[in-house]
Amino acid sequence: MHQLDPGPSTRSVEASGTTAAAPSGRPTDLPAARARRTRPATRLAAVALAVLALGTAGCGERGAGAPGGAPAAGAAGAKGPGGAPGAGGPPPAMPVTVVDATPRKLPITIEAVGQTEGSREVEVRARVTGVLQQQLFREGEVVKAGAPLFRIDPAPFEIALEQARAALAQETANLEQARREAARTGPLAEQRAISQKEADDARSALARIEASRQVAQARIREAELNLSYTRVNAPIAGLAGRLERSVGSLVNPSTDSLLVRLAVTDPIWVRFSFSEPEWQRLRGQTGSASVTLVLPDGRAYPVEGTLNFSGTSVDARTGAVQMRAAFANPQLTVLPGQFVRARVKIGEQDAVVVPQAAVMTNDQGRFVWVVGPQNAATPRPVKAGAWSGAGWAIQEGLAEGDRVIVDNLMKLRPGAPVAPQVAGAAGAPPAKAEPKAGGAGS
């Protein structure tokens, strides 16, 4: 059979790769369509080649390093741009401030909250009924013993005194009359001029009148005493408190008698209590215990005191023993009624004092961070005692020479490298207070 030879125009079109007529009669770009179909396969092949190349390069690096495929030292210590550690390098050392643990003698103290009171406290009260006429002192001043404080209206008591004196004069006259009567009846009874009964009655009347006169004399003394009570004087020298009854008030001894309170403030007393174990510790120490005072504003009272009373029984309700200490108070630095803290020194102990910020707490107790071997941060459980100034006494857990970390505590982890610098050295930052938080170690 003979094949049809396409015409020149058709051959030219196929040879040039240009537009061919589709069955629908629309032109179609055949090379572009083929390229779109083969592009995803080409991309996958390129990715596979890249992965293969990277794996080959890694094997070559391991082979060029230390024997056994270990990475070379230079590669492990390589640093990125700017000198930063590489992805596999060690973390940088944390700069920290440290203090050296040095044992020293510290006082053993027992602290308790107490309240101050005057060494003598007196209530000045009215002893007679009357109107308060005068106030002869100023509230809050120190008054001397015997100084006049108040004056109560004396008029009724002056009248009562005059009446008592008149009654005495009357009884004195009756007594003279009875004596004369007894003197006359005695001889007459002997002469039997009168009956013996009349003579006996005269002597009995004389005895009754003598007794009545003694009663009249006693009433004079009572009236004088009541009159003296209208002048109210200070029974002791002390600090006068607030006025309880104002001038013009009617006072009486039974209900409204309190006028003012006086307190001796030098020395001043502090009342506090110890638990039974604390009292046993105090009882076991030798020598007299000294007492220091911490004022409400946190300042230490400059004068030491002494214990002047220790309870003889344990309070069944609180399980505490009452204690009392006396302090000199010439400048009236401490007032009665203030709440203070009393610290009783019962001995001494060997302990290490670290800043309070260095002691942390977690669910297992208290601990501190110390610089361990190779400058690694190491948590160390400790037994903390009482505060000593701005520090905390550590009774157990630290030895002499231990370096205790006092800042950047919240950033530390066990074994983390640190760059210690002694507190107070040139360039060392001041220690900052760290919040109490749980962490490693206990």
Coordinates of C-alpha atoms in Angstrom, one line a residue:
M1 CA 0.0 0.0 0.0
H2 CA 1.1 3.5 -0.6
Q3 CA 1.5 5.9 2.4
L4 CA 0.2 9.3 2.0
D5 CA 2.9 11.9 2.0
P6 CA 1.9 14.8 4.1
G7 CA 1.9 18.0 2.4
P8 CA 4.7 20.5 2.8
S9 CA 2.7 22.7 5.1
T10 CA 2.1 19.8 7.5
R11 CA 5.7 18.8 7.7
S12 CA 6.8 22.2 8.3
V13 CA 4.5 22.5 11.2
E14 CA 5.7 19.3 12.9
A15 CA 9.3 20.2 12.3
S16 CA 9.0 23.6 13.8
G17 CA 7.1 22.3 16.9
T18 CA 4.5 25.0 16.7
T19 CA 0.8 24.8 16.9
A20 CA -1.1 21.7 15.8
A21 CA -4.8 21.5 15.2
A22 CA -6.7 19.7 17.9
P23 CA -9.7 17.6 17.2
S24 CA -11.8 20.4 18.4
G25 CA -10.1 22.7 16.1
R26 CA -8.3 24.7 18.9
P27 CA -4.5 25.1 18.8
T28 CA -2.5 23.1 21.5
D29 CA 1.2 23.7 22.8
L30 CA 2.5 20.2 23.1
P31 CA 6.0 20.8 24.6
A32 CA 4.7 23.0 27.4
A33 CA 2.2 20.3 28.4
R34 CA 4.9 17.7 28.5
A35 CA 7.1 19.9 30.7
R36 CA 4.3 20.4 33.3
R37 CA 3.8 16.7 33.6
T38 CA 7.4 15.9 34.2
R39 CA 8.2 18.8 36.7
P40 CA 7.1 17.0 40.1
A41 CA 9.2 14.0 39.3
T42 CA 12.2 16.2 38.7
R43 CA 11.8 18.0 42.1
L44 CA 11.7 14.7 44.0
A45 CA 14.8 13.5 42.3
A46 CA 16.6 16.7 43.2
V47 CA 15.7 16.3 46.9
A48 CA 16.8 12.7 47.0
L49 CA 20.2 13.7 45.5
A50 CA 20.6 16.4 48.1
V51 CA 19.9 14.1 51.1
L52 CA 22.3 11.5 49.7
A53 CA 25.0 14.2 49.3
L54 CA 24.6 15.3 53.0
G55 CA 24.8 11.8 54.3
T56 CA 28.0 11.2 52.3
A57 CA 29.5 14.4 53.6
G58 CA 28.7 13.4 57.3
C59 CA 30.4 10.0 56.9
G60 CA 33.4 11.7 55.5
E61 CA 33.7 14.0 58.5
R62 CA 33.4 11.2 61.0
G63 CA 36.0 9.3 59.1
A64 CA 38.3 12.3 59.2
G65 CA 37.9 12.7 63.0
A66 CA 39.1 10.6 66.0
P67 CA 39.2 6.8 65.7
G68 CA 36.0 4.9 66.3
G69 CA 33.9 7.6 64.7
A70 CA 34.2 10.0 67.7
P71 CA 33.7 13.7 66.8
A72 CA 36.9 15.7 66.6
A73 CA 37.7 18.1 69.5
G74 CA 37.8 21.1 67.2
A75 CA 34.3 20.3 65.9
A76 CA 32.8 19.9 69.4
G77 CA 34.2 23.2 70.6
A78 CA 33.4 25.1 67.5
K79 CA 31.6 28.4 68.1
G80 CA 29.1 30.1 66.0
P81 CA 29.0 33.8 64.9
G82 CA 30.0 36.2 67.6
G83 CA 31.8 33.6 69.8
A84 CA 28.5 31.9 71.0
P85 CA 28.8 28.2 71.9
G86 CA 27.9 25.8 69.2
A87 CA 24.9 23.5 69.4
G88 CA 26.9 20.8 71.2
G89 CA 29.0 23.0 73.5
P90 CA 28.8 23.2 77.3
P91 CA 26.6 26.0 78.9
P92 CA 28.4 29.1 80.1
A93 CA 29.3 29.5 83.8
M94 CA 26.7 31.5 85.8
P95 CA 28.4 34.4 87.7
V96 CA 27.5 34.1 91.4
T97 CA 28.6 35.8 94.7
V98 CA 29.7 33.5 97.5
V99 CA 30.6 33.9 101.2
D100 CA 32.9 31.6 103.1
A101 CA 31.4 29.5 105.9
T102 CA 33.2 30.4 109.1
P103 CA 31.9 28.9 112.4
R104 CA 31.8 31.3 115.4
K105 CA 30.3 31.7 118.8
L106 CA 26.7 32.8 118.8
P107 CA 24.4 33.4 121.8
I108 CA 21.6 30.9 122.4
T109 CA 18.5 33.0 122.9
I110 CA 14.8 32.3 123.5
E111 CA 12.5 35.0 122.2
A112 CA 8.9 35.7 123.3
V113 CA 6.4 38.4 122.8
G114 CA 5.8 40.4 126.0
Q115 CA 3.9 43.5 127.3
T116 CA 5.4 46.2 129.4
E117 CA 3.9 47.4 132.7
G118 CA 4.9 49.7 135.5
S119 CA 6.9 48.3 138.3
R120 CA 4.3 49.8 140.5
E121 CA 0.8 50.7 139.3
V122 CA -1.6 52.5 141.6
E123 CA -5.3 53.5 141.1
V124 CA -6.1 56.8 142.8
R125 CA -9.7 56.7 144.0
A126 CA -12.0 59.0 145.9
R127 CA -12.6 57.9 149.5
V128 CA -15.5 60.2 150.3
T129 CA -18.6 61.3 148.4
G130 CA -18.6 64.8 147.0
V131 CA -18.2 67.1 144.0
L132 CA -14.8 67.2 142.3
Q133 CA -13.8 70.8 142.6
Q134 CA -10.2 71.0 141.4
Q135 CA -7.6 69.1 139.3
L136 CA -4.1 70.0 140.5
F137 CA -1.9 68.2 138.0
R138 CA -1.5 67.7 134.2
E139 CA -2.2 64.3 132.6
G140 CA 0.8 62.5 131.4
E141 CA 3.2 64.2 133.8
V142 CA 5.4 62.6 136.4
V143 CA 4.2 63.6 139.8
K144 CA 6.0 63.3 143.1
A145 CA 4.8 61.3 146.1
G146 CA 2.5 63.4 148.3
A147 CA 1.8 66.0 145.5
P148 CA -1.9 67.2 145.5
L149 CA -3.9 65.8 142.7
F150 CA -7.6 66.7 143.3
R151 CA -9.7 68.7 145.7
I152 CA -13.2 67.5 146.6
D153 CA -15.8 70.0 148.0
P154 CA -14.9 70.2 151.7
A155 CA -18.0 72.1 153.0
P156 CA -20.1 69.1 154.1
F157 CA -17.2 67.6 155.9
E158 CA -16.3 70.9 157.7
I159 CA -19.9 71.0 158.9
A160 CA -19.7 67.4 160.1
L161 CA -16.5 68.2 162.0
E162 CA -18.1 71.1 163.7
Q163 CA -21.1 69.0 164.7
A164 CA -18.8 66.3 166.1
R165 CA -16.9 68.9 168.1
A166 CA -20.2 70.3 169.5
A167 CA -21.3 66.8 170.4
L168 CA -18.1 66.3 172.3
A169 CA -18.5 69.5 174.2
Q170 CA -22.0 68.4 175.2
E171 CA -20.8 65.0 176.4
T172 CA -18.0 66.8 178.3
A173 CA -20.6 68.9 180.2
N174 CA -22.7 65.8 180.9
L175 CA -19.7 64.0 182.2
E176 CA -18.9 66.8 184.7
Q177 CA -22.5 66.8 185.9
A178 CA -22.4 63.0 186.4
R179 CA -19.2 63.3 188.3
R180 CA -20.6 65.8 190.7
E181 CA -23.7 63.7 191.1
A182 CA -21.7 60.7 192.0
A183 CA -19.6 62.6 194.4
R184 CA -22.7 63.8 196.3
T185 CA -24.5 60.5 196.4
G186 CA -21.6 58.5 197.7
P187 CA -21.4 60.1 201.2
L188 CA -25.1 60.3 201.5
A189 CA -25.4 56.6 200.8
E190 CA -22.8 55.9 203.6
Q191 CA -24.9 58.0 206.0
R192 CA -28.0 56.2 204.8
A193 CA -29.5 59.5 203.9
I194 CA -30.4 58.0 200.5
S195 CA -30.9 54.5 199.3
Q196 CA -28.0 52.5 198.0
K197 CA -29.8 52.1 194.7
E198 CA -29.6 55.9 194.1
A199 CA -25.9 55.9 194.7
D200 CA -25.4 53.0 192.3
D201 CA -27.5 54.7 189.6
A202 CA -25.3 57.8 189.9
R203 CA -22.1 55.8 189.4
S204 CA -23.6 54.0 186.4
A205 CA -24.7 57.2 184.8
L206 CA -21.2 58.5 185.2
A207 CA -19.7 55.5 183.4
R208 CA -22.3 55.8 180.5
I209 CA -21.5 59.5 180.0
E210 CA -17.7 58.8 180.0
A211 CA -18.3 56.2 177.2
S212 CA -20.5 58.7 175.3
R213 CA -17.7 61.2 175.5
Q214 CA -15.2 58.8 174.0
V215 CA -17.7 58.2 171.2
A216 CA -17.9 61.9 170.6
Q217 CA -14.1 62.1 170.5
A218 CA -14.0 59.3 167.9
R219 CA -16.5 61.1 165.8
I220 CA -14.3 64.1 165.7
R221 CA -11.4 62.1 164.5
E222 CA -13.6 60.5 161.8
A223 CA -14.9 63.9 160.7
E224 CA -11.3 65.2 160.5
L225 CA -10.2 62.1 158.5
N226 CA -13.1 62.6 156.1
L227 CA -12.2 66.2 155.7
S228 CA -8.6 65.2 154.9
Y229 CA -9.9 62.9 152.2
T230 CA -11.2 65.9 150.3
R231 CA -7.6 66.6 149.5
V232 CA -6.5 63.7 147.2
N233 CA -2.7 63.4 147.1
A234 CA -0.4 61.1 145.1
P235 CA 0.4 58.0 147.1
I236 CA 3.6 57.3 145.0
A237 CA 5.9 59.1 142.6
G238 CA 5.0 58.0 139.1
L239 CA 3.6 58.8 135.7
A240 CA 0.0 60.1 135.8
G241 CA -2.3 58.6 133.3
R242 CA -5.6 59.8 131.7
L243 CA -8.1 61.5 133.9
E244 CA -11.0 59.2 134.6
R245 CA -13.4 61.8 136.2
S246 CA -13.5 65.4 135.2
V247 CA -13.9 68.4 137.4
G248 CA -17.6 68.9 138.5
S249 CA -18.4 65.2 138.6
L250 CA -20.0 63.7 141.7
V251 CA -17.8 60.9 143.0
N252 CA -18.4 58.4 145.7
P253 CA -16.3 55.5 147.1
S254 CA -18.7 52.7 146.0
T255 CA -19.3 53.2 142.3
D256 CA -17.5 56.2 140.7
S257 CA -14.3 56.3 142.8
L258 CA -11.5 55.9 140.2
L259 CA -9.9 59.3 139.4
V260 CA -6.5 58.5 137.8
R261 CA -3.8 55.9 137.6
L262 CA -0.2 56.3 138.5
A263 CA 2.6 54.0 137.3
V264 CA 6.3 53.8 138.2
T265 CA 8.1 53.5 134.9
D266 CA 11.7 53.4 136.1
P267 CA 12.4 50.5 136.3
I268 CA 9.8 49.1 133.9
W269 CA 8.7 45.5 133.8
V270 CA 8.1 43.2 130.9
R271 CA 5.7 40.3 131.3
F272 CA 6.1 37.3 128.9
S273 CA 5.7 33.5 129.0
F274 CA 7.8 30.5 128.0
S275 CA 6.6 27.1 126.9
E276 CA 7.5 24.3 129.3
P277 CA 10.5 23.0 127.1
E278 CA 11.8 26.6 126.9
W279 CA 11.5 27.0 130.6
Q280 CA 13.3 23.7 131.2
R281 CA 16.2 25.0 129.0
L282 CA 16.3 28.2 131.0
R283 CA 16.3 26.4 134.2
G284 CA 19.2 24.2 133.1
Q285 CA 21.6 27.0 132.4
T286 CA 24.1 28.2 135.0
G287 CA 24.4 31.8 136.1
S288 CA 21.9 34.6 135.7
A289 CA 20.2 35.0 132.3
S290 CA 20.4 38.4 130.6
V291 CA 17.5 39.8 128.8
T292 CA 17.4 42.1 125.8
L293 CA 14.5 44.0 124.4
V294 CA 13.3 44.7 120.8
L295 CA 11.0 47.7 120.6
P296 CA 7.9 47.7 118.4
D297 CA 9.7 49.6 115.6
G298 CA 12.4 46.9 115.5
R299 CA 15.1 48.8 117.3
A300 CA 17.1 47.1 120.1
Y301 CA 16.7 48.7 123.5
P302 CA 20.1 49.8 124.6
V303 CA 19.9 48.6 128.2
E304 CA 20.0 44.9 129.2
G305 CA 17.5 43.7 131.8
T306 CA 17.4 40.9 134.3
L307 CA 14.8 38.3 135.2
N308 CA 13.1 39.2 138.4
F309 CA 10.3 36.6 138.4
S310 CA 9.8 33.1 137.2
G311 CA 6.5 31.3 137.5
T312 CA 6.1 28.5 140.0
S313 CA 3.4 26.7 138.0
V314 CA 2.4 25.9 134.4
D315 CA -0.8 27.4 133.2
A316 CA -3.1 24.5 132.5
R317 CA -4.9 26.4 129.7
T318 CA -1.8 27.5 127.7
G319 CA 1.0 25.2 128.9
A320 CA 3.2 28.2 129.5
V321 CA 5.1 29.6 132.5
Q322 CA 4.9 33.3 133.3
M323 CA 8.1 35.3 133.3
R324 CA 9.0 38.9 134.1
A325 CA 12.1 41.0 133.5
A326 CA 13.1 44.5 134.8
F327 CA 14.7 47.2 132.7
A328 CA 16.0 50.6 133.6
N329 CA 14.0 53.3 131.9
P330 CA 15.2 56.8 133.0
Q331 CA 14.3 58.5 129.7
L332 CA 10.8 57.0 129.5
T333 CA 11.7 55.3 126.3
V334 CA 9.3 52.5 127.0
L335 CA 5.8 53.1 128.1
P336 CA 3.5 50.8 130.0
G337 CA 1.3 48.7 127.8
Q338 CA 3.6 48.4 124.8
F339 CA 4.1 45.0 123.0
V340 CA 7.7 44.2 122.7
R341 CA 9.9 41.1 122.1
A342 CA 12.0 39.8 124.9
R343 CA 15.2 37.8 124.1
V344 CA 16.6 35.7 127.0
K345 CA 20.2 34.6 126.5
I346 CA 20.7 31.2 128.0
G347 CA 24.2 30.2 126.6
E348 CA 26.4 30.1 123.5
Q349 CA 26.8 27.7 120.5
D350 CA 29.1 27.2 117.5
A351 CA 27.3 28.0 114.3
V352 CA 27.8 29.3 110.8
V353 CA 26.0 32.6 109.9
V354 CA 24.9 33.0 106.3
P355 CA 22.7 35.8 104.7
Q356 CA 19.1 35.1 105.1
A357 CA 18.6 35.3 101.4
A358 CA 20.9 32.3 100.9
V359 CA 18.6 29.9 102.8
M360 CA 15.9 28.4 100.6
T361 CA 13.0 26.1 101.3
N362 CA 11.5 23.2 99.4
D363 CA 9.1 20.4 100.3
Q364 CA 12.0 18.5 102.1
G365 CA 13.2 21.4 104.2
R366 CA 15.8 24.1 104.1
F367 CA 18.9 24.1 102.0
V368 CA 21.6 26.3 100.6
W369 CA 23.6 26.3 97.3
V370 CA 27.3 25.7 97.7
V371 CA 30.1 25.7 95.1
G372 CA 31.1 22.0 94.7
P373 CA 34.0 20.4 92.9
Q374 CA 34.9 21.9 89.5
N375 CA 32.8 25.0 90.4
A376 CA 29.5 23.2 90.1
A377 CA 26.4 24.3 92.0
T378 CA 25.5 21.8 94.6
P379 CA 22.4 21.9 96.9
R380 CA 23.2 21.3 100.6
P381 CA 20.5 20.5 103.2
V382 CA 21.0 22.4 106.4
K383 CA 19.5 22.7 109.9
A384 CA 18.8 26.4 110.5
G385 CA 18.6 27.9 113.9
A386 CA 17.6 31.4 114.9
W387 CA 18.3 34.7 113.1
S388 CA 21.4 36.5 114.0
G389 CA 21.1 40.1 112.9
A390 CA 20.7 40.1 109.1
G391 CA 22.0 36.5 108.9
W392 CA 20.7 33.0 109.7
A393 CA 22.5 30.7 112.1
I394 CA 23.1 27.3 110.4
Q395 CA 23.6 24.6 113.1
E396 CA 24.2 21.6 110.8
G397 CA 25.0 21.0 107.2
L398 CA 27.9 23.4 106.6
A399 CA 31.6 23.0 107.3
E400 CA 34.3 25.6 107.6
G401 CA 35.5 26.7 104.2
D402 CA 32.3 25.9 102.3
R403 CA 31.5 28.5 99.7
V404 CA 27.8 29.5 100.0
I405 CA 26.1 31.1 97.0
V406 CA 24.0 34.1 97.9
D407 CA 22.6 35.4 94.6
N408 CA 21.2 34.1 91.3
L409 CA 19.7 31.3 93.3
M410 CA 16.6 30.8 91.2
K411 CA 18.7 30.3 88.1
L412 CA 20.8 27.5 89.6
R413 CA 20.4 23.8 88.9
P414 CA 22.3 20.9 90.4
G415 CA 25.7 20.5 88.6
A416 CA 25.4 23.8 86.7
P417 CA 28.8 25.5 86.2
V418 CA 29.2 28.7 88.2
A419 CA 31.8 31.5 88.3
P420 CA 32.1 32.3 92.0
Q421 CA 33.3 35.7 93.2
V422 CA 33.7 36.5 96.9
A423 CA 31.2 39.0 98.3
G424 CA 32.7 42.4 98.8
A425 CA 35.5 41.8 96.3
A426 CA 36.1 44.3 93.5
G427 CA 33.5 43.8 90.8
A428 CA 31.3 41.5 92.8
P429 CA 27.7 42.5 92.6
P430 CA 25.8 42.9 95.9
A431 CA 23.8 40.0 97.0
K432 CA 20.1 40.2 96.1
A433 CA 17.3 38.8 98.2
E434 CA 15.9 35.7 96.4
P435 CA 12.3 34.6 96.9
K436 CA 11.7 31.4 98.9
A437 CA 10.9 28.7 96.5
G438 CA 11.2 25.0 96.0
G439 CA 14.3 23.7 94.2
A440 CA 16.7 20.9 94.1
G441 CA 18.2 19.6 97.2
S442 CA 17.1 19.6 100.8

